Amino acid sequence: MENGQLSHARVRPGGPSPLLLRTVREHRPEAGDISVLKARGTVDASNAADFSTALAGHIGHADETGEQLVLDLTEAYLACSDAVRALERATAFLAVSGRVLPVVEPRPHVRESLRTAGLPGVRVHATMASALNPPEPRPAPAPPGDT
């Protein structure tokens, strides 16, 4: 399924579009080496497990190579709760280690599904720039009496 391969989902006229995952690797001066997994089509019960496996492998590869990872859902649909659970399974170890997978430009219904699910290993971004250059954390306020 990765690198431009179709999932095992059946293509039906008028039905959901097949899932296609493609990896794009590039170097950006402001962000270093990045690896973008672009999902196109529909993640549903028929291919959610394949999606989860491919995404987990992609995350593992990025960890090994030190690439910054981004999931691009611009052209993807999460058709059911199985799709959201697949994303949760693939990002679970990121959440445990306090890290997140940046997800960029999801369609409004996908963004709402992710917001509702509250996945701790996923952070949604409106643009690639915001995913690659998150804002600096604010300093903690000084305790009362400290000057």
Short mmCIF file of C-alpha atoms in Angstrom, two decimals:
data_model
loop_
_atom_site.label_atom_id
_atom_site.label_comp_id
_atom_site.label_asym_id
_atom_site.label_seq_id
_atom_site.Cartn_x
_atom_site.Cartn_y
_atom_site.Cartn_z
CA MET A 1 0.00 0.00 0.00
CA GLU A 2 2.90 2.38 0.60
CA ASN A 3 4.73 4.25 -2.14
CA GLY A 4 1.84 4.56 -4.53
CA GLN A 5 0.35 1.10 -4.12
CA LEU A 6 -3.40 0.65 -3.88
CA SER A 7 -4.87 -0.93 -0.79
CA HIS A 8 -6.76 -4.19 -0.85
CA ALA A 9 -10.05 -2.28 -0.81
CA ARG A 10 -12.29 -3.11 -3.73
CA VAL A 11 -13.09 -0.36 -6.17
CA ARG A 12 -16.84 -0.06 -6.67
CA PRO A 13 -18.47 2.38 -9.05
CA GLY A 14 -20.00 5.08 -6.89
CA GLY A 15 -18.34 3.57 -3.80
CA PRO A 16 -15.42 4.80 -1.75
CA SER A 17 -12.24 5.61 -3.60
CA PRO A 18 -9.36 3.17 -3.02
CA LEU A 19 -6.68 4.16 -0.53
CA LEU A 20 -3.36 5.23 -1.97
CA LEU A 21 -0.36 6.06 0.23
CA ARG A 22 2.70 7.78 -1.16
CA THR A 23 5.87 8.82 0.66
CA VAL A 24 7.59 12.07 -0.31
CA ARG A 25 10.99 12.79 1.20
CA GLU A 26 12.63 16.19 0.99
CA HIS A 27 15.06 18.49 2.73
CA ARG A 28 13.97 21.94 3.85
CA PRO A 29 16.51 24.40 5.24
CA GLU A 30 14.14 25.50 8.01
CA ALA A 31 13.10 21.97 9.04
CA GLY A 32 15.80 19.54 7.89
CA ASP A 33 14.89 16.16 6.42
CA ILE A 34 11.16 15.54 6.29
CA SER A 35 9.09 12.57 5.24
CA VAL A 36 5.50 13.24 4.21
CA LEU A 37 3.09 10.34 3.98
CA LYS A 38 0.33 11.46 1.62
CA ALA A 39 -2.94 9.58 1.94
CA ARG A 40 -5.48 9.72 -0.86
CA GLY A 41 -8.83 7.98 -0.92
CA THR A 42 -10.95 6.42 1.77
CA VAL A 43 -9.86 4.68 4.96
CA ASP A 44 -12.68 2.35 5.94
CA ALA A 45 -13.21 -1.01 7.64
CA SER A 46 -11.83 -2.87 4.60
CA ASN A 47 -8.39 -1.23 4.71
CA ALA A 48 -8.00 0.34 8.18
CA ALA A 49 -5.61 -2.38 9.38
CA ASP A 50 -3.43 -1.95 6.28
CA PHE A 51 -3.42 1.82 6.82
CA SER A 52 -2.40 1.41 10.46
CA THR A 53 0.40 -1.01 9.57
CA ALA A 54 1.75 1.22 6.78
CA LEU A 55 1.62 4.32 8.99
CA ALA A 56 3.35 2.56 11.90
CA GLY A 57 6.09 1.39 9.52
CA HIS A 58 6.46 4.90 8.18
CA ILE A 59 6.75 6.31 11.71
CA GLY A 60 9.37 3.68 12.57
CA HIS A 61 11.40 4.47 9.45
CA ALA A 62 11.32 8.20 10.23
CA ASP A 63 12.51 7.49 13.78
CA GLU A 64 15.40 5.38 12.47
CA THR A 65 16.52 7.97 9.92
CA GLY A 66 15.86 11.06 12.03
CA GLU A 67 13.43 12.51 9.51
CA GLN A 68 10.62 14.77 10.66
CA LEU A 69 7.38 12.98 9.86
CA VAL A 70 4.12 14.49 8.62
CA LEU A 71 0.86 12.81 7.60
CA ASP A 72 -0.92 14.68 4.80
CA LEU A 73 -4.67 13.97 4.82
CA THR A 74 -5.57 16.64 2.25
CA GLU A 75 -7.14 14.07 -0.09
CA ALA A 76 -8.25 11.45 2.42
CA TYR A 77 -11.55 10.48 3.99
CA LEU A 78 -11.87 8.66 7.31
CA ALA A 79 -15.09 6.80 6.62
CA CYS A 80 -15.69 5.13 9.98
CA SER A 81 -14.52 4.68 13.53
CA ASP A 82 -12.20 1.88 12.34
CA ALA A 83 -10.24 4.53 10.41
CA VAL A 84 -9.79 6.69 13.50
CA ARG A 85 -8.82 3.66 15.61
CA ALA A 86 -6.25 2.72 12.93
CA LEU A 87 -4.65 6.14 13.31
CA GLU A 88 -4.74 5.78 17.09
CA ARG A 89 -3.03 2.35 16.96
CA ALA A 90 -0.29 3.61 14.68
CA THR A 91 0.47 6.64 16.87
CA ALA A 92 0.05 5.05 20.32
CA PHE A 93 3.77 4.76 21.06
CA LEU A 94 4.27 8.40 20.05
CA ALA A 95 1.67 9.43 22.62
CA VAL A 96 3.31 7.30 25.32
CA SER A 97 6.64 9.04 24.69
CA GLY A 98 5.03 12.51 24.69
CA ARG A 99 5.40 12.99 20.94
CA VAL A 100 2.80 13.64 18.27
CA LEU A 101 2.32 12.99 14.59
CA PRO A 102 1.61 16.22 12.73
CA VAL A 103 -1.42 15.79 10.46
CA VAL A 104 -1.82 18.50 7.84
CA GLU A 105 -4.76 19.91 5.95
CA PRO A 106 -7.46 17.36 6.74
CA ARG A 107 -10.87 17.98 5.19
CA PRO A 108 -13.37 19.53 7.62
CA HIS A 109 -15.15 16.25 8.47
CA VAL A 110 -11.78 14.51 9.04
CA ARG A 111 -10.56 17.37 11.22
CA GLU A 112 -13.79 17.16 13.24
CA SER A 113 -13.44 13.36 13.62
CA LEU A 114 -9.88 13.79 14.89
CA ARG A 115 -10.89 16.59 17.25
CA THR A 116 -13.75 14.52 18.65
CA ALA A 117 -11.55 11.45 19.07
CA GLY A 118 -8.91 13.47 20.95
CA LEU A 119 -6.04 11.22 19.91
CA PRO A 120 -3.03 12.06 22.12
CA GLY A 121 -0.51 11.01 19.45
CA VAL A 122 -1.95 13.29 16.76
CA ARG A 123 -1.81 17.07 16.31
CA VAL A 124 -3.78 18.65 13.46
CA HIS A 125 -2.27 21.57 11.53
CA ALA A 126 -3.92 23.78 8.93
CA THR A 127 -0.73 24.11 6.87
CA MET A 128 2.54 22.32 6.25
CA ALA A 129 4.41 25.38 7.53
CA SER A 130 2.70 25.21 10.92
CA ALA A 131 3.38 21.47 11.14
CA LEU A 132 7.08 21.91 10.43
CA ASN A 133 7.58 25.02 12.56
CA PRO A 134 5.36 24.71 15.62
CA PRO A 135 5.23 27.80 17.85
CA GLU A 136 7.73 27.99 20.67
CA PRO A 137 6.29 26.89 24.01
CA ARG A 138 5.43 29.72 26.31
CA PRO A 139 7.63 30.01 29.40
CA ALA A 140 5.98 28.99 32.64
CA PRO A 141 4.86 31.94 34.75
CA ALA A 142 7.11 32.78 37.67
CA PRO A 143 5.82 31.65 41.06
CA PRO A 144 4.24 34.41 43.17
CA GLY A 145 6.84 36.34 45.12
CA ASP A 146 9.66 35.67 42.59
CA THR A 147 11.07 38.71 40.89
#
